[in-house]
PDB file of C-alpha atoms in Angstrom:
ATOM      1  CA  VAL R1378     -65.099 -21.806  30.761  1.00  0.00           C
ATOM      2  CA  ASP R1379     -61.848 -22.596  28.943  1.00  0.00           C
ATOM      3  CA  HIS R1380     -61.374 -18.933  28.088  1.00  0.00           C
ATOM      4  CA  GLU R1381     -61.888 -17.952  31.735  1.00  0.00           C
ATOM      5  CA  ALA R1382     -59.277 -20.495  32.823  1.00  0.00           C
ATOM      6  CA  GLU R1383     -56.847 -19.052  30.296  1.00  0.00           C
ATOM      7  CA  LEU R1384     -57.490 -15.530  31.615  1.00  0.00           C
ATOM      8  CA  LEU R1385     -56.727 -16.713  35.148  1.00  0.00           C
ATOM      9  CA  GLN R1386     -53.370 -18.216  34.142  1.00  0.00           C
ATOM     10  CA  HIS R1387     -51.295 -15.022  34.487  1.00  0.00           C
ATOM     11  CA  PRO R1388     -52.825 -13.857  37.810  1.00  0.00           C
ATOM     12  CA  VAL R1389     -52.465 -17.376  39.220  1.00  0.00           C
ATOM     13  CA  SER R1390     -48.825 -17.584  38.114  1.00  0.00           C
ATOM     14  CA  SER R1391     -48.094 -14.194  39.655  1.00  0.00           C
ATOM     15  CA  SER R1392     -49.810 -15.166  42.901  1.00  0.00           C
ATOM     16  CA  LEU R1393     -47.932 -18.434  43.111  1.00  0.00           C
ATOM     17  CA  ASP R1394     -44.621 -16.684  42.426  1.00  0.00           C
ATOM     18  CA  SER R1395     -45.220 -14.007  45.056  1.00  0.00           C
ATOM     19  CA  THR R1396     -46.139 -16.509  47.755  1.00  0.00           C
ATOM     20  CA  ASN R1397     -43.676 -19.301  46.932  1.00  0.00           C
ATOM     21  CA  ASN R1398     -40.879 -17.461  48.741  1.00  0.00           C
ATOM     22  CA  ARG R1399     -42.156 -18.878  52.014  1.00  0.00           C
ATOM     23  CA  THR R1400     -39.653 -21.084  53.780  1.00  0.00           C
ATOM     24  CA  THR R1401     -42.153 -23.206  55.687  1.00  0.00           C
ATOM     25  CA  ASN R1402     -45.034 -25.304  54.427  1.00  0.00           C
ATOM     26  CA  LYS R1403     -46.367 -25.471  50.926  1.00  0.00           C
ATOM     27  CA  LEU R1404     -48.744 -22.878  49.601  1.00  0.00           C
ATOM     28  CA  ARG R1405     -52.359 -23.905  50.227  1.00  0.00           C
ATOM     29  CA  VAL R1406     -54.572 -23.481  47.158  1.00  0.00           C
ATOM     30  CA  LEU R1407     -58.335 -24.015  47.023  1.00  0.00           C
ATOM     31  CA  GLU R1408     -60.561 -23.924  43.986  1.00  0.00           C
ATOM     32  CA  VAL R1409     -64.242 -23.312  44.735  1.00  0.00           C
ATOM     33  CA  GLY R1410     -66.916 -24.459  42.304  1.00  0.00           C
ATOM     34  CA  SER R1411     -64.323 -26.455  40.401  1.00  0.00           C
ATOM     35  CA  GLY R1412     -66.655 -28.160  37.975  1.00  0.00           C
ATOM     36  CA  LEU R1413     -64.257 -30.250  35.900  1.00  0.00           C
ATOM     37  CA  GLY R1414     -61.260 -28.641  37.600  1.00  0.00           C
ATOM     38  CA  ARG R1415     -59.455 -26.891  34.802  1.00  0.00           C
ATOM     39  CA  CYS R1416     -58.434 -23.833  36.879  1.00  0.00           C
ATOM     40  CA  GLY R1417     -57.371 -25.868  39.904  1.00  0.00           C
ATOM     41  CA  LEU R1418     -55.415 -28.344  37.806  1.00  0.00           C
ATOM     42  CA  LEU R1419     -53.692 -25.464  36.031  1.00  0.00           C
ATOM     43  CA  ALA R1420     -52.828 -23.758  39.330  1.00  0.00           C
ATOM     44  CA  HIS R1421     -51.445 -26.994  40.740  1.00  0.00           C
ATOM     45  CA  GLN R1422     -49.300 -27.523  37.645  1.00  0.00           C
ATOM     46  CA  LEU R1423     -48.054 -23.913  37.772  1.00  0.00           C
ATOM     47  CA  SER R1424     -47.080 -24.317  41.443  1.00  0.00           C
ATOM     48  CA  ASP R1425     -44.260 -26.623  40.361  1.00  0.00           C
ATOM     49  CA  GLY R1426     -44.702 -28.867  43.402  1.00  0.00           C
ATOM     50  CA  ASN R1427     -44.840 -26.002  45.904  1.00  0.00           C
ATOM     51  CA  ALA R1428     -48.566 -26.207  46.663  1.00  0.00           C
ATOM     52  CA  THR R1429     -51.141 -28.399  48.279  1.00  0.00           C
ATOM     53  CA  THR R1430     -54.233 -27.984  46.126  1.00  0.00           C
ATOM     54  CA  ILE R1431     -57.826 -28.896  46.911  1.00  0.00           C
ATOM     55  CA  LEU R1432     -60.481 -28.699  44.214  1.00  0.00           C
ATOM     56  CA  THR R1433     -64.073 -28.455  45.449  1.00  0.00           C
ATOM     57  CA  ASP R1434     -67.606 -28.591  44.159  1.00  0.00           C
ATOM     58  CA  GLY R1435     -70.973 -28.954  45.804  1.00  0.00           C
ATOM     59  CA  ASP R1436     -72.355 -31.507  43.354  1.00  0.00           C
ATOM     60  CA  THR R1437     -71.535 -35.166  44.079  1.00  0.00           C
ATOM     61  CA  ASP R1438     -71.811 -36.245  40.422  1.00  0.00           C
ATOM     62  CA  THR R1439     -69.421 -33.476  39.422  1.00  0.00           C
ATOM     63  CA  LEU R1440     -66.983 -34.636  42.125  1.00  0.00           C
ATOM     64  CA  LYS R1441     -66.861 -38.111  40.543  1.00  0.00           C
ATOM     65  CA  GLN R1442     -65.739 -36.630  37.224  1.00  0.00           C
ATOM     66  CA  LEU R1443     -63.410 -34.225  39.015  1.00  0.00           C
ATOM     67  CA  ARG R1444     -61.647 -37.156  40.710  1.00  0.00           C
ATOM     68  CA  ARG R1445     -61.204 -38.817  37.302  1.00  0.00           C
ATOM     69  CA  ASN R1446     -59.821 -35.579  35.857  1.00  0.00           C
ATOM     70  CA  ILE R1447     -57.290 -35.278  38.684  1.00  0.00           C
ATOM     71  CA  LYS R1448     -56.250 -38.898  38.190  1.00  0.00           C
ATOM     72  CA  ASN R1449     -55.926 -38.452  34.412  1.00  0.00           C
ATOM     73  CA  ASN R1450     -54.056 -35.136  34.544  1.00  0.00           C
ATOM     74  CA  THR R1451     -51.573 -35.474  37.395  1.00  0.00           C
ATOM     75  CA  PRO R1452     -48.728 -37.910  38.004  1.00  0.00           C
ATOM     76  CA  GLU R1453     -49.751 -40.952  40.035  1.00  0.00           C
ATOM     77  CA  GLU R1454     -47.231 -40.101  42.776  1.00  0.00           C
ATOM     78  CA  ASP R1455     -48.633 -36.555  43.214  1.00  0.00           C
ATOM     79  CA  ASN R1456     -50.550 -36.721  46.475  1.00  0.00           C
ATOM     80  CA  ALA R1457     -50.609 -32.918  46.935  1.00  0.00           C
ATOM     81  CA  ILE R1458     -53.829 -32.500  44.944  1.00  0.00           C
ATOM     82  CA  SER R1459     -57.248 -33.757  45.912  1.00  0.00           C
ATOM     83  CA  CYS R1460     -60.921 -32.912  45.704  1.00  0.00           C
ATOM     84  CA  ARG R1461     -63.673 -32.601  48.281  1.00  0.00           C
ATOM     85  CA  GLN R1462     -67.231 -31.495  48.508  1.00  0.00           C
ATOM     86  CA  LEU R1463     -67.721 -27.924  49.682  1.00  0.00           C
ATOM     87  CA  LEU R1464     -71.146 -26.388  50.003  1.00  0.00           C
ATOM     88  CA  TRP R1465     -71.114 -22.605  50.210  1.00  0.00           C
ATOM     89  CA  GLY R1466     -72.070 -20.503  53.210  1.00  0.00           C
ATOM     90  CA  GLU R1467     -70.466 -19.518  56.495  1.00  0.00           C
ATOM     91  CA  GLU R1468     -71.529 -22.606  58.465  1.00  0.00           C
ATOM     92  CA  HIS R1469     -70.513 -25.047  55.707  1.00  0.00           C
ATOM     93  CA  ALA R1470     -67.155 -23.291  55.417  1.00  0.00           C
ATOM     94  CA  LYS R1471     -66.562 -23.542  59.168  1.00  0.00           C
ATOM     95  CA  ILE R1472     -67.203 -27.298  59.034  1.00  0.00           C
ATOM     96  CA  PHE R1473     -64.864 -27.615  56.042  1.00  0.00           C
ATOM     97  CA  LEU R1474     -62.191 -25.607  57.884  1.00  0.00           C
ATOM     98  CA  LYS R1475     -62.503 -27.826  60.942  1.00  0.00           C
ATOM     99  CA  GLU R1476     -62.001 -30.884  58.713  1.00  0.00           C
ATOM    100  CA  GLU R1477     -58.878 -29.141  57.378  1.00  0.00           C
ATOM    101  CA  GLU R1478     -57.625 -28.884  60.981  1.00  0.00           C
ATOM    102  CA  GLY R1479     -58.066 -25.116  60.908  1.00  0.00           C
ATOM    103  CA  CYS R1480     -55.554 -24.629  58.083  1.00  0.00           C
ATOM    104  CA  LYS R1481     -56.775 -21.771  55.912  1.00  0.00           C
ATOM    105  CA  PHE R1482     -55.847 -21.147  52.272  1.00  0.00           C
ATOM    106  CA  ASP R1483     -53.323 -18.740  50.781  1.00  0.00           C
ATOM    107  CA  LEU R1484     -54.922 -18.652  47.341  1.00  0.00           C
ATOM    108  CA  ILE R1485     -58.563 -19.331  46.497  1.00  0.00           C
ATOM    109  CA  LEU R1486     -59.623 -19.583  42.860  1.00  0.00           C
ATOM    110  CA  GLY R1487     -62.966 -19.564  41.129  1.00  0.00           C
ATOM    111  CA  SER R1488     -64.173 -19.306  37.570  1.00  0.00           C
ATOM    112  CA  ASP R1489     -67.660 -19.159  36.096  1.00  0.00           C
ATOM    113  CA  LEU R1490     -69.248 -19.376  39.550  1.00  0.00           C
ATOM    114  CA  ILE R1491     -72.206 -17.033  39.800  1.00  0.00           C
ATOM    115  CA  TYR R1492     -75.409 -17.361  37.751  1.00  0.00           C
ATOM    116  CA  VAL R1493     -78.083 -16.563  40.341  1.00  0.00           C
ATOM    117  CA  THR R1494     -78.162 -13.941  43.068  1.00  0.00           C
ATOM    118  CA  SER R1495     -78.814 -16.477  45.837  1.00  0.00           C
ATOM    119  CA  VAL R1496     -75.233 -17.818  45.678  1.00  0.00           C
ATOM    120  CA  ILE R1497     -73.348 -14.506  45.840  1.00  0.00           C
ATOM    121  CA  ARG R1498     -73.354 -14.030  49.621  1.00  0.00           C
ATOM    122  CA  PRO R1499     -72.726 -17.734  50.433  1.00  0.00           C
ATOM    123  CA  LEU R1500     -69.721 -17.686  48.073  1.00  0.00           C
ATOM    124  CA  PHE R1501     -68.130 -14.675  49.765  1.00  0.00           C
ATOM    125  CA  GLU R1502     -68.968 -16.001  53.244  1.00  0.00           C
ATOM    126  CA  THR R1503     -67.142 -19.202  52.291  1.00  0.00           C
ATOM    127  CA  VAL R1504     -64.105 -17.356  50.976  1.00  0.00           C
ATOM    128  CA  ARG R1505     -64.019 -15.056  54.036  1.00  0.00           C
ATOM    129  CA  VAL R1506     -63.952 -18.054  56.400  1.00  0.00           C
ATOM    130  CA  LEU R1507     -61.367 -20.045  54.418  1.00  0.00           C
ATOM    131  CA  LEU R1508     -58.936 -17.341  53.247  1.00  0.00           C
ATOM    132  CA  SER R1509     -55.789 -17.027  55.342  1.00  0.00           C
ATOM    133  CA  THR R1510     -54.963 -13.686  56.903  1.00  0.00           C
ATOM    134  CA  THR R1511     -51.402 -14.502  57.948  1.00  0.00           C
ATOM    135  CA  ILE R1512     -49.368 -14.666  54.741  1.00  0.00           C
ATOM    136  CA  ILE R1513     -47.002 -11.698  54.388  1.00  0.00           C
ATOM    137  CA  SER R1514     -47.643 -11.047  50.692  1.00  0.00           C
ATOM    138  CA  GLY R1515     -51.418 -11.158  51.141  1.00  0.00           C
ATOM    139  CA  SER R1516     -53.761 -14.048  50.593  1.00  0.00           C
ATOM    140  CA  LYS R1517     -56.236 -13.561  47.804  1.00  0.00           C
ATOM    141  CA  PHE R1518     -59.291 -14.841  46.024  1.00  0.00           C
ATOM    142  CA  LEU R1519     -58.955 -14.741  42.233  1.00  0.00           C
ATOM    143  CA  MET R1520     -62.251 -14.948  40.388  1.00  0.00           C
ATOM    144  CA  ALA R1521     -63.104 -14.893  36.705  1.00  0.00           C
ATOM    145  CA  HIS R1522     -66.648 -13.665  36.105  1.00  0.00           C
ATOM    146  CA  CYS R1523     -68.614 -13.818  32.871  1.00  0.00           C
ATOM    147  CA  ALA R1524     -71.089 -10.931  32.684  1.00  0.00           C
ATOM    148  CA  ARG R1525     -73.143 -12.020  29.676  1.00  0.00           C
ATOM    149  CA  ARG R1526     -74.083 -15.637  29.995  1.00  0.00           C
ATOM    150  CA  GLU R1527     -77.495 -16.766  28.828  1.00  0.00           C
ATOM    151  CA  GLY R1528     -79.827 -17.077  31.788  1.00  0.00           C
ATOM    152  CA  ASN R1529     -77.477 -15.158  34.107  1.00  0.00           C
ATOM    153  CA  GLU R1530     -79.515 -12.973  36.454  1.00  0.00           C
ATOM    154  CA  VAL R1531     -76.433 -11.555  38.160  1.00  0.00           C
ATOM    155  CA  ASP R1532     -75.069  -8.106  37.483  1.00  0.00           C
ATOM    156  CA  LEU R1533     -71.381  -7.572  38.275  1.00  0.00           C
ATOM    157  CA  SER R1534     -72.208  -4.680  40.610  1.00  0.00           C
ATOM    158  CA  MET R1535     -74.231  -7.124  42.759  1.00  0.00           C
ATOM    159  CA  VAL R1536     -71.166  -9.340  43.146  1.00  0.00           C
ATOM    160  CA  LEU R1537     -68.871  -6.452  44.034  1.00  0.00           C
ATOM    161  CA  ASP R1538     -71.369  -4.975  46.514  1.00  0.00           C
ATOM    162  CA  VAL R1539     -71.649  -8.260  48.419  1.00  0.00           C
ATOM    163  CA  ALA R1540     -67.872  -8.705  48.361  1.00  0.00           C
ATOM    164  CA  THR R1541     -67.481  -5.282  49.968  1.00  0.00           C
ATOM    165  CA  GLN R1542     -70.165  -6.070  52.558  1.00  0.00           C
ATOM    166  CA  GLU R1543     -68.322  -9.291  53.434  1.00  0.00           C
ATOM    167  CA  GLY R1544     -65.111  -7.354  54.142  1.00  0.00           C
ATOM    168  CA  PHE R1545     -63.223  -7.571  50.852  1.00  0.00           C
ATOM    169  CA  VAL R1546     -61.426  -4.991  48.770  1.00  0.00           C
ATOM    170  CA  TYR R1547     -61.039  -5.784  45.102  1.00  0.00           C
ATOM    171  CA  GLU R1548     -59.163  -4.932  41.967  1.00  0.00           C
ATOM    172  CA  ALA R1549     -60.003  -5.752  38.364  1.00  0.00           C
ATOM    173  CA  LEU R1550     -56.891  -7.480  37.022  1.00  0.00           C
ATOM    174  CA  MET R1551     -58.062  -7.819  33.455  1.00  0.00           C
ATOM    175  CA  GLU R1552     -61.102  -7.546  31.288  1.00  0.00           C
ATOM    176  CA  ASP R1553     -61.571  -9.312  27.988  1.00  0.00           C
ATOM    177  CA  ASP R1554     -64.866  -8.994  26.178  1.00  0.00           C
ATOM    178  CA  ASP R1555     -67.504  -9.978  28.745  1.00  0.00           C
ATOM    179  CA  ILE R1556     -65.122 -11.786  31.130  1.00  0.00           C
ATOM    180  CA  SER R1557     -63.382 -10.031  34.003  1.00  0.00           C
ATOM    181  CA  VAL R1558     -60.768 -11.333  36.433  1.00  0.00           C
ATOM    182  CA  PHE R1559     -60.854  -9.871  39.928  1.00  0.00           C
ATOM    183  CA  CYS R1560     -58.518 -10.114  42.874  1.00  0.00           C
ATOM    184  CA  PHE R1561     -60.268  -9.947  46.259  1.00  0.00           C
ATOM    185  CA  LYS R1562     -58.422  -9.454  49.542  1.00  0.00           C
ATOM    186  CA  LEU R1563     -59.744  -9.180  53.065  1.00  0.00           C
ATOM    187  CA  LYS R1564     -59.573  -5.653  54.478  1.00  0.00           C
TER     188      LYS R1564
END
């Protein structure tokens, strides 16, 4: 997971730079499937105070540790980063969006997310519902995917097929060994 977070650093920095030229409101960043939050914490740090960042996970025990990690790795006065539970799927995402007062996200991040086929469609449904379509430079979902993980039943082509079916176009930003970083945008 650490290697995937490192691979996301350049695409995240570039995305933050290209969208930080906005004159109103902070950039809205969401990490899905945060786990311990390394990618989301890194993105928040790279935003240099120009982002509101929400780290999410579906597991309540993981969220407890995630809250501790945010507390231990951000200044006490930084109230622009938080974590919440987010279960994947279109209906869950719509509820989450309503709780966010309809404010969608400019940048969605994910790393080491997909191990079983049953989560592919719910992930992309979630991203489709929560990704903003109004930002001039183009909102995006950056995802690092590890192809050869023990017990992984997911082939990369399965992920890309579902992404296309859910209305995304994609580009491989980098590939290193068995880890790829993709940028997904809504058509």
